[in-house]
Coordinates of C-alpha atoms (C1' of nucleotides) in Angstrom, one line a residue:
Chain S
M1 CA 111.8 82.9 127.3
N2 CA 111.8 79.2 126.6
W3 CA 113.7 78.1 123.5
R4 CA 116.3 75.7 122.1
E5 CA 118.2 75.3 118.9
N6 CA 120.1 72.8 116.8
D7 CA 122.4 73.4 113.8
K8 CA 119.5 74.0 111.5
Y9 CA 116.7 76.0 113.3
L10 CA 115.5 77.5 116.5
E11 CA 112.5 76.4 118.4
L12 CA 110.5 78.5 120.8
I13 CA 108.4 76.5 123.2
T14 CA 105.3 78.7 123.3
P15 CA 102.9 79.1 126.2
D16 CA 99.5 77.3 126.2
Q17 CA 97.3 80.2 125.3
F18 CA 98.9 80.9 122.0
S19 CA 97.6 80.3 118.5
F20 CA 100.0 81.0 115.6
K21 CA 97.2 80.4 113.2
E22 CA 95.1 83.2 114.7
C23 CA 98.1 85.5 114.5
L24 CA 98.6 84.6 110.9
V25 CA 95.1 85.7 110.0
F26 CA 95.9 89.1 111.4
L27 CA 99.3 89.3 109.7
G28 CA 97.7 88.4 106.4
R29 CA 95.0 91.0 106.5
S30 CA 96.5 93.0 103.6
E31 CA 97.6 91.8 100.2
N32 CA 99.7 94.9 100.0
E33 CA 101.8 94.2 103.1
C34 CA 105.4 94.5 102.1
L35 CA 107.3 93.7 105.3
H36 CA 106.3 90.0 105.5
Y37 CA 104.5 87.4 103.6
I38 CA 102.6 84.2 104.3
L39 CA 102.8 81.0 102.3
D40 CA 101.5 77.6 103.3
G41 CA 101.0 78.5 106.9
C42 CA 104.5 79.9 107.2
L43 CA 105.5 83.5 107.9
Y44 CA 108.5 84.9 106.0
K45 CA 110.1 88.0 107.3
L46 CA 113.4 89.8 106.8
I47 CA 114.9 91.3 109.9
K48 CA 118.1 93.3 110.5
I49 CA 120.1 92.8 113.6
D50 CA 123.5 94.4 114.1
E51 CA 123.7 95.2 110.4
A52 CA 123.0 91.6 109.5
M53 CA 120.0 90.9 107.3
I54 CA 118.4 87.6 108.1
L55 CA 115.5 86.0 106.4
L56 CA 113.2 84.1 108.7
K57 CA 110.8 81.3 108.0
I58 CA 108.4 80.8 110.9
S59 CA 106.0 78.0 111.3
S60 CA 104.2 76.3 114.2
E61 CA 103.5 72.8 115.2
A62 CA 102.4 71.2 118.5
G63 CA 103.2 74.2 120.7
I64 CA 106.5 74.8 119.1
L65 CA 107.4 77.9 117.0
K66 CA 110.0 76.9 114.5
I67 CA 112.3 79.5 113.1
E68 CA 114.3 78.5 110.0
F69 CA 116.8 80.5 108.0
P70 CA 116.3 79.9 104.3
D71 CA 119.0 82.3 103.2
K72 CA 121.9 82.1 105.6
Y73 CA 122.4 80.7 109.0
P74 CA 123.2 83.5 111.6
S75 CA 125.8 83.5 114.3
Q76 CA 125.2 82.4 117.8
I77 CA 124.7 85.9 119.3
I78 CA 122.3 86.9 116.5
R79 CA 120.3 83.7 117.0
T80 CA 119.7 84.7 120.5
S81 CA 118.5 88.1 119.4
I82 CA 116.2 86.5 116.9
A83 CA 114.7 84.3 119.5
K84 CA 114.0 87.4 121.7
Y85 CA 112.7 89.3 118.7
I86 CA 110.1 86.6 117.8
W87 CA 109.2 86.0 121.5
D88 CA 108.4 89.7 121.7
L89 CA 106.7 89.9 118.3
F90 CA 104.0 87.5 119.5
D91 CA 104.0 89.0 123.0
L92 CA 104.7 85.5 124.5
D93 CA 105.7 86.8 127.9
R94 CA 102.1 87.9 128.5
D95 CA 100.0 85.8 130.8
L96 CA 96.5 85.9 129.3
V97 CA 94.8 84.1 132.2
N98 CA 93.4 87.3 133.7
F99 CA 92.4 88.7 130.4
Y100 CA 90.4 85.6 129.5
S101 CA 88.9 85.5 132.9
L102 CA 87.6 89.1 132.6
A103 CA 86.6 88.6 128.9
S104 CA 84.5 85.5 129.7
K105 CA 82.2 87.8 131.7
D106 CA 82.1 90.6 129.1
K107 CA 79.4 90.6 126.5
V108 CA 81.6 92.0 123.8
L109 CA 84.7 90.0 124.4
N110 CA 83.2 86.6 125.5
M111 CA 82.5 85.4 122.0
L112 CA 85.7 86.9 120.6
V113 CA 88.1 85.2 123.0
N114 CA 86.6 81.8 122.3
K115 CA 86.7 82.3 118.6
Y116 CA 90.2 83.7 118.4
Y117 CA 91.6 81.9 121.4
G118 CA 95.4 82.2 121.6
L119 CA 95.6 85.4 119.5
R120 CA 98.2 87.7 120.8
I121 CA 99.0 91.3 120.0
I122 CA 101.4 91.3 117.1
G123 CA 104.1 93.9 117.9
I124 CA 106.0 96.4 115.9
S125 CA 109.2 96.3 117.7
D126 CA 110.9 99.2 115.9
L127 CA 109.8 102.5 117.4
F128 CA 110.3 104.4 114.2
E129 CA 108.3 102.0 112.2
A130 CA 105.5 102.0 114.8
L131 CA 105.3 105.8 114.9
T132 CA 105.5 106.4 111.2
W133 CA 103.3 103.6 110.2
A134 CA 100.7 105.1 112.5
I135 CA 101.2 108.5 111.1
I136 CA 101.0 107.2 107.5
G137 CA 97.7 105.5 108.4
Q138 CA 96.1 108.6 109.9
Q139 CA 92.7 109.6 108.4
I140 CA 93.0 107.4 105.3
N141 CA 91.6 104.0 104.6
L142 CA 93.8 101.0 105.4
A143 CA 94.1 100.0 101.8
F144 CA 95.7 103.3 100.8
A145 CA 97.8 103.3 104.0
Y146 CA 99.3 100.0 102.8
T147 CA 99.9 101.5 99.4
L148 CA 101.8 104.4 100.9
K149 CA 103.8 102.2 103.2
K150 CA 104.8 100.0 100.3
R151 CA 106.0 103.0 98.3
F152 CA 107.8 104.4 101.3
V153 CA 109.6 101.1 102.0
E154 CA 110.5 100.4 98.4
S155 CA 111.9 103.9 98.0
F156 CA 113.9 104.2 101.2
G157 CA 114.2 100.7 102.7
E158 CA 116.8 98.0 102.1
K159 CA 116.1 94.6 100.6
I160 CA 117.5 91.3 99.8
I161 CA 116.4 89.0 96.9
Y162 CA 115.9 85.4 97.7
N163 CA 114.7 82.9 95.1
G164 CA 113.7 85.8 92.9
K165 CA 111.5 87.4 95.5
D166 CA 112.1 90.7 97.3
Y167 CA 112.2 91.0 101.1
W168 CA 112.2 94.4 102.6
I169 CA 113.4 96.2 105.7
Y170 CA 111.6 99.3 106.9
P171 CA 113.6 102.5 106.2
E172 CA 116.0 103.7 108.9
P173 CA 115.4 107.0 110.7
E174 CA 118.9 108.1 109.7
V175 CA 117.9 107.8 106.0
V176 CA 114.5 109.4 106.3
S177 CA 115.7 112.3 108.5
K178 CA 117.7 113.5 105.5
L179 CA 114.8 113.5 103.0
Q180 CA 113.0 116.5 101.7
V181 CA 109.2 116.9 102.0
T182 CA 108.9 116.6 98.2
D183 CA 110.6 113.2 98.3
L184 CA 107.5 112.0 100.1
T185 CA 104.8 114.1 98.5
K186 CA 106.0 112.4 95.3
L187 CA 104.7 109.2 96.8
Q188 CA 101.3 110.8 97.5
F189 CA 102.0 111.6 101.1
T190 CA 100.3 114.9 102.0
T191 CA 102.7 117.7 102.9
R192 CA 101.8 117.5 106.5
K193 CA 102.3 113.8 106.7
A194 CA 105.7 114.1 105.0
E195 CA 106.7 116.7 107.6
Y196 CA 105.6 114.5 110.4
V197 CA 107.5 111.5 109.1
I198 CA 110.7 113.4 108.5
G199 CA 110.4 115.2 111.8
T200 CA 109.9 111.9 113.7
A201 CA 112.9 110.5 111.8
K202 CA 115.1 113.3 113.1
L203 CA 114.0 112.8 116.7
L204 CA 114.9 109.1 116.5
A205 CA 118.1 109.5 114.5
S206 CA 119.4 112.1 116.9
G207 CA 118.5 109.9 119.9
E208 CA 116.3 112.5 121.4
I209 CA 113.7 109.9 121.6
S210 CA 114.4 106.2 121.9
K211 CA 112.5 103.0 122.7
E212 CA 115.1 102.0 125.3
E213 CA 114.5 105.3 127.2
L214 CA 110.7 105.1 127.0
L215 CA 110.8 101.5 128.4
T216 CA 112.5 102.7 131.5
I217 CA 109.6 105.0 132.3
K218 CA 107.0 103.1 134.3
N219 CA 104.3 105.8 134.4
Y220 CA 101.8 105.3 131.6
N221 CA 100.9 109.0 131.2
Q222 CA 104.5 110.1 131.4
V223 CA 105.4 108.0 128.4
R224 CA 102.3 109.1 126.6
D225 CA 103.1 112.8 127.1
I226 CA 106.6 112.3 125.6
L227 CA 105.0 110.8 122.5
L228 CA 102.4 113.5 122.3
R229 CA 105.0 116.1 122.1
I230 CA 106.1 114.7 118.7
R231 CA 104.6 116.8 115.9
G232 CA 102.1 114.6 114.1
V233 CA 101.5 112.3 117.1
G234 CA 98.1 112.8 118.8
K235 CA 96.3 110.6 121.3
W236 CA 95.4 107.9 118.8
T237 CA 99.0 107.5 117.5
A238 CA 100.5 107.6 121.0
D239 CA 98.1 104.9 122.3
Y240 CA 98.7 102.8 119.1
V241 CA 102.5 103.0 119.6
M242 CA 102.2 102.1 123.3
M243 CA 100.1 99.2 122.4
K244 CA 102.1 97.8 119.5
C245 CA 105.6 98.8 120.3
L246 CA 105.9 99.4 124.0
K247 CA 103.5 96.6 124.8
V248 CA 101.5 98.5 127.4
P249 CA 98.5 96.4 128.1
E250 CA 96.2 99.2 129.1
A251 CA 97.0 101.4 126.1
F252 CA 93.7 102.2 124.4
P253 CA 93.3 103.9 121.1
I254 CA 89.7 104.8 121.9
A255 CA 89.2 107.0 118.9
D256 CA 90.2 104.3 116.5
V257 CA 87.8 103.9 113.6
G258 CA 88.5 100.1 113.3
L259 CA 87.6 99.7 117.0
H260 CA 84.3 101.6 116.4
N261 CA 83.4 99.5 113.4
A262 CA 84.2 96.3 115.2
L263 CA 82.0 97.4 118.2
K264 CA 79.2 98.3 115.9
L265 CA 79.3 94.9 114.4
Q266 CA 79.6 93.0 117.6
L267 CA 76.9 94.9 119.3
E268 CA 74.7 95.0 116.2
L269 CA 74.3 98.7 116.4
D270 CA 72.7 100.9 113.7
K271 CA 75.6 103.3 113.9
K272 CA 79.0 103.5 115.4
P273 CA 79.1 103.9 119.2
S274 CA 80.0 107.3 120.7
L275 CA 83.1 107.8 122.8
D276 CA 81.0 108.0 125.9
E277 CA 79.4 104.6 125.1
I278 CA 82.9 103.1 124.4
E279 CA 84.2 104.4 127.7
R280 CA 81.3 102.8 129.4
I281 CA 81.7 99.5 127.6
S282 CA 85.5 99.5 128.2
L283 CA 85.2 99.9 132.0
N284 CA 85.1 96.1 132.1
W285 CA 88.4 95.9 130.3
K286 CA 90.5 97.7 132.9
G287 CA 94.2 96.9 132.4
W288 CA 93.5 94.9 129.3
E289 CA 92.3 97.6 126.9
A290 CA 95.0 96.9 124.3
Y291 CA 94.1 93.2 124.2
A292 CA 90.4 94.0 124.0
T293 CA 91.1 96.4 121.1
F294 CA 93.3 93.8 119.3
Y295 CA 90.6 91.1 119.5
L296 CA 88.1 93.5 118.2
W297 CA 90.4 94.4 115.3
R298 CA 90.9 90.7 114.6
S299 CA 87.1 90.4 114.3
L300 CA 87.2 92.6 111.2
Y301 CA 89.1 89.9 109.3
E302 CA 88.2 86.4 108.5
Chain W
dA1 C1' 79.4 111.6 92.7
dT2 C1' 79.5 111.2 97.6
dC3 C1' 81.1 109.8 101.8
dC4 C1' 84.6 108.3 104.7
dA5 C1' 89.0 106.6 106.2
dG6 C1' 93.0 102.6 112.1
dG7 C1' 93.7 111.9 112.9
dA8 C1' 96.3 116.0 114.1
dG9 C1' 97.1 120.9 114.3
dT10 C1' 95.3 125.3 114.9
dC11 C1' 92.3 128.7 116.4
dC12 C1' 88.7 130.5 119.2
dG13 C1' 85.8 131.1 123.2
Chain N
dC1 C1' 89.4 122.4 128.3
dG2 C1' 86.1 121.5 124.3
dG3 C1' 84.4 122.4 119.8
dA4 C1' 84.7 123.8 114.9
dC5 C1' 87.6 124.2 111.0
dT6 C1' 91.3 122.8 107.8
dC7 C1' 94.3 119.7 105.6
dA8 C1' 94.2 116.3 101.6
dT9 C1' 93.7 112.1 98.8
dG10 C1' 92.3 107.5 97.5
dG11 C1' 88.7 103.6 98.0
dA12 C1' 84.3 101.8 97.8

DNA sequence: ATCCAGGAGTCCG
DNA sequence: CGGACTCATGGA
């Protein structure tokens, strides 16, 4: 991590192959997103570190990611955590040289990596958020998924108000673990989805499952199996979480509908490709399936 | 109306 | 293991 600070803001010196602008397009894909918002090329996001709620304003210029604190200036130790958080959010430790090299020889990815050069996987660092956001999004269209998330966050999350605008923190597992199924079905969650979300909250609140522990396991399938044992977590969700939260570069949500639609468009197919076809296409992406998927997702937004 | 959505659990052979 | 069936509700 490469960063510095003065008495007003932090600066992350970003690697060459990074485009904040491309990342912003992805972050701005839904008007209904309630956990950040974008204004004049800046990203505003509220985060919680050690019980402190800190509003961040993030912008980029000339290879520097600037983090300002519109609300209140955090302590030294929290500033360091924030720098790490943002570094991780944009996956800045990743060296993309090999991915770009492989992609330049791939008929699907070649155009995408040129068009979206510098795009990095935007993380969901909180395991509970990653798991439950995936569960919420199962088998419904993204627009409705965002609506459900917004209701969930605004019912059980925390917020601050700054300049008359609300900034939200995703609900904590400790809070959600104590809910009843009807608390969520009221928000239009299905009964099953409500059970999955509350059950997942219990596993995380009790510490039975934690991101820290999962990160110590180096074997891909071993981590995946632990996630798959959670009720409501199937292959798609496990791979999604490994991609967005645990930052496993070979994680590959192959059954993802968005991936299918993006491939259909890129390859100009009449219908969505079959799983066999995708497996064949993705042989070229070995070790970089998560990035290939993310660039394809990006291609769905302009 | 009709089809489908960033699926998962269950049952059955 | 692999396939069919069920759940369940809004968006386009």
